[in-house]
Short mmCIF file of C-alpha atoms in Angstrom, two decimals:
data_model
loop_
_atom_site.label_atom_id
_atom_site.label_comp_id
_atom_site.label_asym_id
_atom_site.label_seq_id
_atom_site.Cartn_x
_atom_site.Cartn_y
_atom_site.Cartn_z
CA ASP A 3 11.90 15.80 -33.70
CA ALA A 4 8.59 14.08 -33.84
CA GLY A 5 6.05 15.13 -31.27
CA VAL A 6 3.55 12.81 -29.43
CA THR A 7 1.70 10.84 -32.08
CA GLN A 8 -1.71 9.16 -31.66
CA SER A 9 -3.66 6.71 -33.77
CA PRO A 10 -6.18 6.47 -35.11
CA THR A 11 -7.13 10.14 -35.59
CA HIS A 12 -10.80 9.32 -35.75
CA LEU A 13 -12.86 6.35 -34.84
CA ILE A 14 -16.54 5.37 -34.98
CA LYS A 15 -17.93 2.59 -32.66
CA THR A 16 -21.24 1.38 -31.59
CA ARG A 17 -22.48 0.95 -27.94
CA GLY A 18 -21.16 -2.11 -26.22
CA GLN A 19 -17.89 -2.44 -28.39
CA HIS A 20 -14.54 -1.92 -27.13
CA VAL A 21 -11.63 0.28 -28.46
CA THR A 22 -7.88 0.51 -28.30
CA LEU A 23 -6.14 3.88 -28.71
CA ARG A 24 -2.41 4.22 -29.32
CA CYS A 25 0.19 6.71 -28.30
CA SER A 26 3.91 7.14 -29.12
CA PRO A 27 5.54 9.73 -26.87
CA ILE A 28 8.31 12.04 -27.78
CA SER A 29 11.66 10.37 -27.95
CA GLY A 30 13.29 10.23 -24.62
CA HIS A 31 10.08 10.73 -22.61
CA LYS A 32 9.24 8.05 -20.20
CA SER A 33 6.01 9.25 -18.75
CA VAL A 34 2.67 8.98 -20.60
CA SER A 35 -0.63 10.42 -19.46
CA TRP A 36 -4.28 9.98 -20.89
CA TYR A 37 -6.82 12.65 -20.82
CA GLN A 38 -10.52 12.65 -21.97
CA GLN A 39 -11.89 15.88 -23.41
CA VAL A 40 -15.54 16.50 -23.93
CA LEU A 41 -16.58 19.26 -26.33
CA GLY A 42 -16.49 22.64 -24.64
CA GLN A 43 -14.63 21.39 -21.49
CA GLY A 44 -11.09 20.97 -20.49
CA PRO A 45 -9.24 17.66 -20.61
CA GLN A 46 -9.83 15.29 -17.70
CA PHE A 47 -7.20 13.21 -16.33
CA ILE A 48 -7.61 9.33 -16.78
CA PHE A 49 -4.14 7.67 -16.28
CA GLN A 50 -0.54 8.17 -15.80
CA TYR A 51 2.10 5.58 -16.67
CA TYR A 52 5.89 5.78 -15.84
CA GLU A 53 8.29 3.12 -16.39
CA LYS A 54 5.48 0.81 -17.41
CA GLU A 55 3.70 1.10 -14.18
CA GLU A 56 0.46 2.90 -13.41
CA ARG A 57 1.35 5.89 -11.22
CA GLY A 58 -1.96 7.75 -11.08
CA ARG A 59 -5.64 7.27 -11.99
CA GLY A 60 -8.47 9.64 -12.31
CA ASN A 61 -12.08 9.13 -11.49
CA PHE A 62 -13.02 6.74 -14.40
CA PRO A 63 -14.66 3.39 -14.27
CA ASP A 64 -12.92 0.14 -14.61
CA ARG A 65 -14.08 0.01 -18.18
CA PHE A 66 -11.02 2.01 -18.84
CA SER A 67 -7.59 0.49 -18.65
CA ALA A 68 -4.24 1.23 -20.20
CA ARG A 69 -0.70 -0.08 -20.33
CA GLN A 70 2.73 1.11 -21.29
CA PHE A 71 5.35 -0.82 -23.23
CA PRO A 72 9.10 -1.13 -22.88
CA ASN A 73 9.53 1.45 -25.70
CA TYR A 74 7.40 3.77 -23.49
CA SER A 75 4.51 3.69 -26.00
CA SER A 76 1.11 3.26 -24.54
CA GLU A 77 -2.44 1.93 -25.19
CA LEU A 78 -5.72 3.07 -23.80
CA ASN A 79 -8.45 0.43 -23.78
CA VAL A 80 -12.14 1.10 -23.17
CA ASN A 81 -14.59 -1.72 -22.96
CA ALA A 82 -18.45 -1.74 -23.19
CA LEU A 83 -18.63 1.62 -24.81
CA LEU A 84 -21.29 4.05 -23.90
CA LEU A 85 -22.63 7.02 -25.72
CA GLY A 86 -21.00 9.14 -23.01
CA ASP A 87 -17.58 8.00 -24.06
CA SER A 88 -17.75 10.07 -27.10
CA ALA A 89 -14.83 12.52 -26.78
CA LEU A 90 -11.33 13.59 -27.81
CA TYR A 91 -8.78 11.31 -26.18
CA LEU A 92 -5.44 13.02 -25.65
CA CYS A 93 -2.21 11.46 -24.84
CA ALA A 94 0.67 13.59 -23.27
CA SER A 95 4.28 12.71 -22.59
CA SER A 96 6.93 14.10 -20.40
CA LEU A 97 10.44 13.32 -19.49
CA ASP A 98 9.62 11.83 -16.08
CA ARG A 99 7.33 12.12 -13.12
CA GLY A 100 8.50 15.52 -12.09
CA ASN A 101 7.05 18.94 -12.92
CA GLN A 102 8.35 19.05 -16.53
CA PRO A 103 5.69 20.12 -19.03
CA GLN A 104 3.44 17.56 -20.51
CA HIS A 105 3.35 17.74 -24.33
CA PHE A 106 0.20 16.68 -26.01
CA GLY A 107 -0.64 14.83 -29.20
CA ASP A 108 -3.68 15.96 -31.40
CA GLY A 109 -5.81 13.21 -29.95
CA THR A 110 -8.21 10.54 -31.19
CA ARG A 111 -11.76 11.61 -31.80
CA LEU A 112 -13.97 8.72 -30.72
CA SER A 113 -17.65 8.78 -31.69
CA ILE A 114 -20.08 6.26 -30.26
CA LEU A 115 -23.24 5.65 -32.24
CA GLU B 24 -12.78 18.81 -3.97
CA ASP B 25 -10.33 20.03 -6.45
CA GLN B 26 -11.65 22.90 -8.50
CA VAL B 27 -10.31 25.08 -11.32
CA THR B 28 -12.37 28.04 -12.82
CA GLN B 29 -11.36 30.13 -15.78
CA SER B 30 -12.84 33.42 -16.56
CA PRO B 31 -14.27 34.70 -18.68
CA GLU B 32 -15.58 31.71 -20.62
CA ALA B 33 -15.34 33.57 -23.92
CA LEU B 34 -13.72 36.83 -24.63
CA ARG B 35 -13.80 38.73 -28.04
CA LEU B 36 -11.28 41.58 -28.53
CA GLN B 37 -10.23 43.85 -31.26
CA GLU B 38 -6.74 43.47 -32.76
CA GLY B 39 -4.40 45.52 -30.45
CA GLU B 40 -6.87 45.47 -27.56
CA SER B 41 -4.93 44.14 -24.49
CA SER B 42 -6.73 42.08 -21.69
CA SER B 43 -6.29 39.47 -19.12
CA LEU B 44 -7.57 35.89 -18.53
CA ASN B 45 -8.07 34.55 -14.99
CA CYS B 46 -7.51 31.03 -13.60
CA SER B 47 -8.59 30.49 -9.93
CA TYR B 48 -8.16 27.13 -8.40
CA THR B 49 -8.54 25.13 -5.13
CA VAL B 50 -6.17 22.05 -5.53
CA SER B 51 -4.58 20.08 -2.77
CA GLY B 52 -0.90 19.23 -3.08
CA LEU B 53 -0.27 21.99 -5.66
CA ARG B 54 3.01 21.74 -7.36
CA GLY B 55 2.89 24.46 -9.88
CA LEU B 56 0.79 25.47 -12.92
CA PHE B 57 0.77 25.03 -16.81
CA TRP B 58 -0.69 27.24 -19.33
CA TYR B 59 -1.71 25.82 -22.70
CA ARG B 60 -3.07 27.08 -25.94
CA GLN B 61 -5.53 24.83 -27.84
CA ASP B 62 -6.57 25.36 -31.50
CA PRO B 63 -9.71 23.67 -32.89
CA GLY B 64 -9.19 20.09 -33.66
CA LYS B 65 -5.59 20.08 -32.12
CA GLY B 66 -4.21 19.00 -28.87
CA PRO B 67 -3.16 21.51 -26.28
CA GLU B 68 0.06 23.38 -26.89
CA PHE B 69 2.41 24.15 -23.93
CA LEU B 70 2.96 27.74 -23.20
CA PHE B 71 4.32 28.38 -19.66
CA THR B 72 5.16 26.69 -16.28
CA LEU B 73 4.88 28.66 -13.11
CA TYR B 74 6.11 27.11 -9.91
CA SER B 75 5.77 29.65 -7.16
CA ALA B 76 3.74 32.66 -6.13
CA GLY B 77 5.19 35.83 -7.58
CA GLU B 78 6.67 34.13 -10.56
CA GLU B 79 6.15 35.59 -14.19
CA LYS B 80 6.89 34.24 -17.55
CA GLU B 81 6.73 35.83 -20.91
CA LYS B 82 6.44 34.79 -24.56
CA GLU B 83 5.91 37.30 -27.38
CA ARG B 84 2.53 39.09 -26.45
CA LEU B 85 1.65 36.67 -23.54
CA LYS B 86 2.71 37.10 -19.97
CA ALA B 87 1.67 34.71 -17.29
CA THR B 88 1.69 35.44 -13.44
CA LEU B 89 1.05 33.37 -10.38
CA THR B 90 -0.34 34.05 -6.83
CA LYS B 91 -1.27 31.51 -4.25
CA LYS B 92 -4.77 31.06 -5.44
CA GLU B 93 -4.95 32.32 -9.03
CA SER B 94 -2.91 32.95 -12.26
CA PHE B 95 -3.41 35.42 -15.00
CA LEU B 96 -2.56 35.35 -18.63
CA HIS B 97 -2.12 38.85 -19.95
CA ILE B 98 -2.31 39.43 -23.66
CA THR B 99 -0.70 42.59 -25.03
CA ALA B 100 -1.68 43.98 -28.34
CA PRO B 101 -3.05 40.66 -29.58
CA LYS B 102 -3.17 39.73 -33.23
CA PRO B 103 -5.82 37.50 -34.87
CA GLU B 104 -3.46 34.60 -34.83
CA ASP B 105 -3.67 34.64 -30.92
CA SER B 106 -7.30 33.40 -31.37
CA ALA B 107 -7.59 30.04 -29.46
CA THR B 108 -8.72 28.40 -26.41
CA TYR B 109 -6.44 29.00 -23.51
CA LEU B 110 -6.33 26.36 -20.65
CA CYS B 111 -4.73 26.53 -17.29
CA ALA B 112 -3.79 23.27 -15.47
CA PRO B 113 -2.59 23.21 -11.83
CA ILE B 114 -0.23 20.36 -11.27
CA GLN B 115 -1.42 18.07 -8.44
CA GLY B 116 1.27 15.69 -7.49
CA ALA B 117 2.69 12.90 -9.77
CA GLN B 118 1.83 14.98 -12.81
CA LYS B 119 -1.99 14.82 -12.47
CA LEU B 120 -3.02 17.94 -14.32
CA VAL B 121 -6.58 19.47 -13.19
CA PHE B 122 -7.66 21.61 -16.19
CA GLY B 123 -10.12 24.44 -16.15
CA GLN B 124 -12.84 24.63 -18.75
CA GLY B 125 -10.73 27.18 -20.77
CA THR B 126 -11.23 30.72 -22.21
CA ARG B 127 -12.26 30.93 -25.82
CA LEU B 128 -10.42 34.05 -27.10
CA THR B 129 -11.24 35.59 -30.46
CA ILE B 130 -9.17 38.49 -31.90
CA ASN B 131 -10.98 40.46 -34.61
CA PRO B 132 -8.83 42.15 -37.26
#
């Protein structure tokens, strides 16, 4: 079975631009979460979506937004990019909102010039 | 404020030399804890879930244990392929994971 897939794998943007990152969860998984991982640090929680609704939000500015589609795939949008947004963006899926393990994709490496 | 601290930050061992990694935390609404392994350029790979104090889980050369305030990942007779960054993540309600900064483990042959 396919794992969590994310696209694109790498992206280079300039300050002020916006970006859309995409995630396809494991088949049958209804919950998708997004994390930001800066080099040398652990992932930091951004959003959780379940059944197309936002169920949790981390301490990130309103420039960050996301949505989940009827097929449970998800998009993360970031507007007005800053140099500090350079990071690995990880998507994780799980069966539902319970304590089942979250399974991660290999992320999108975003570089801001 | 929620806080997760992993120690040591980096650990270098010889092949076959056993050791333990520590994850201590102060997290409100704790519902359990995950351990992950992360290789360079990859996403975290799920290893274990621990739900209650006293619980233990084993997989090959790894064993994870949990107390009320910390978790340990014991590595017995490690091999070079065990080299990776190991991340712990307490589960804080509604699947919000609070990750530590990780322990970078290197096993020399």
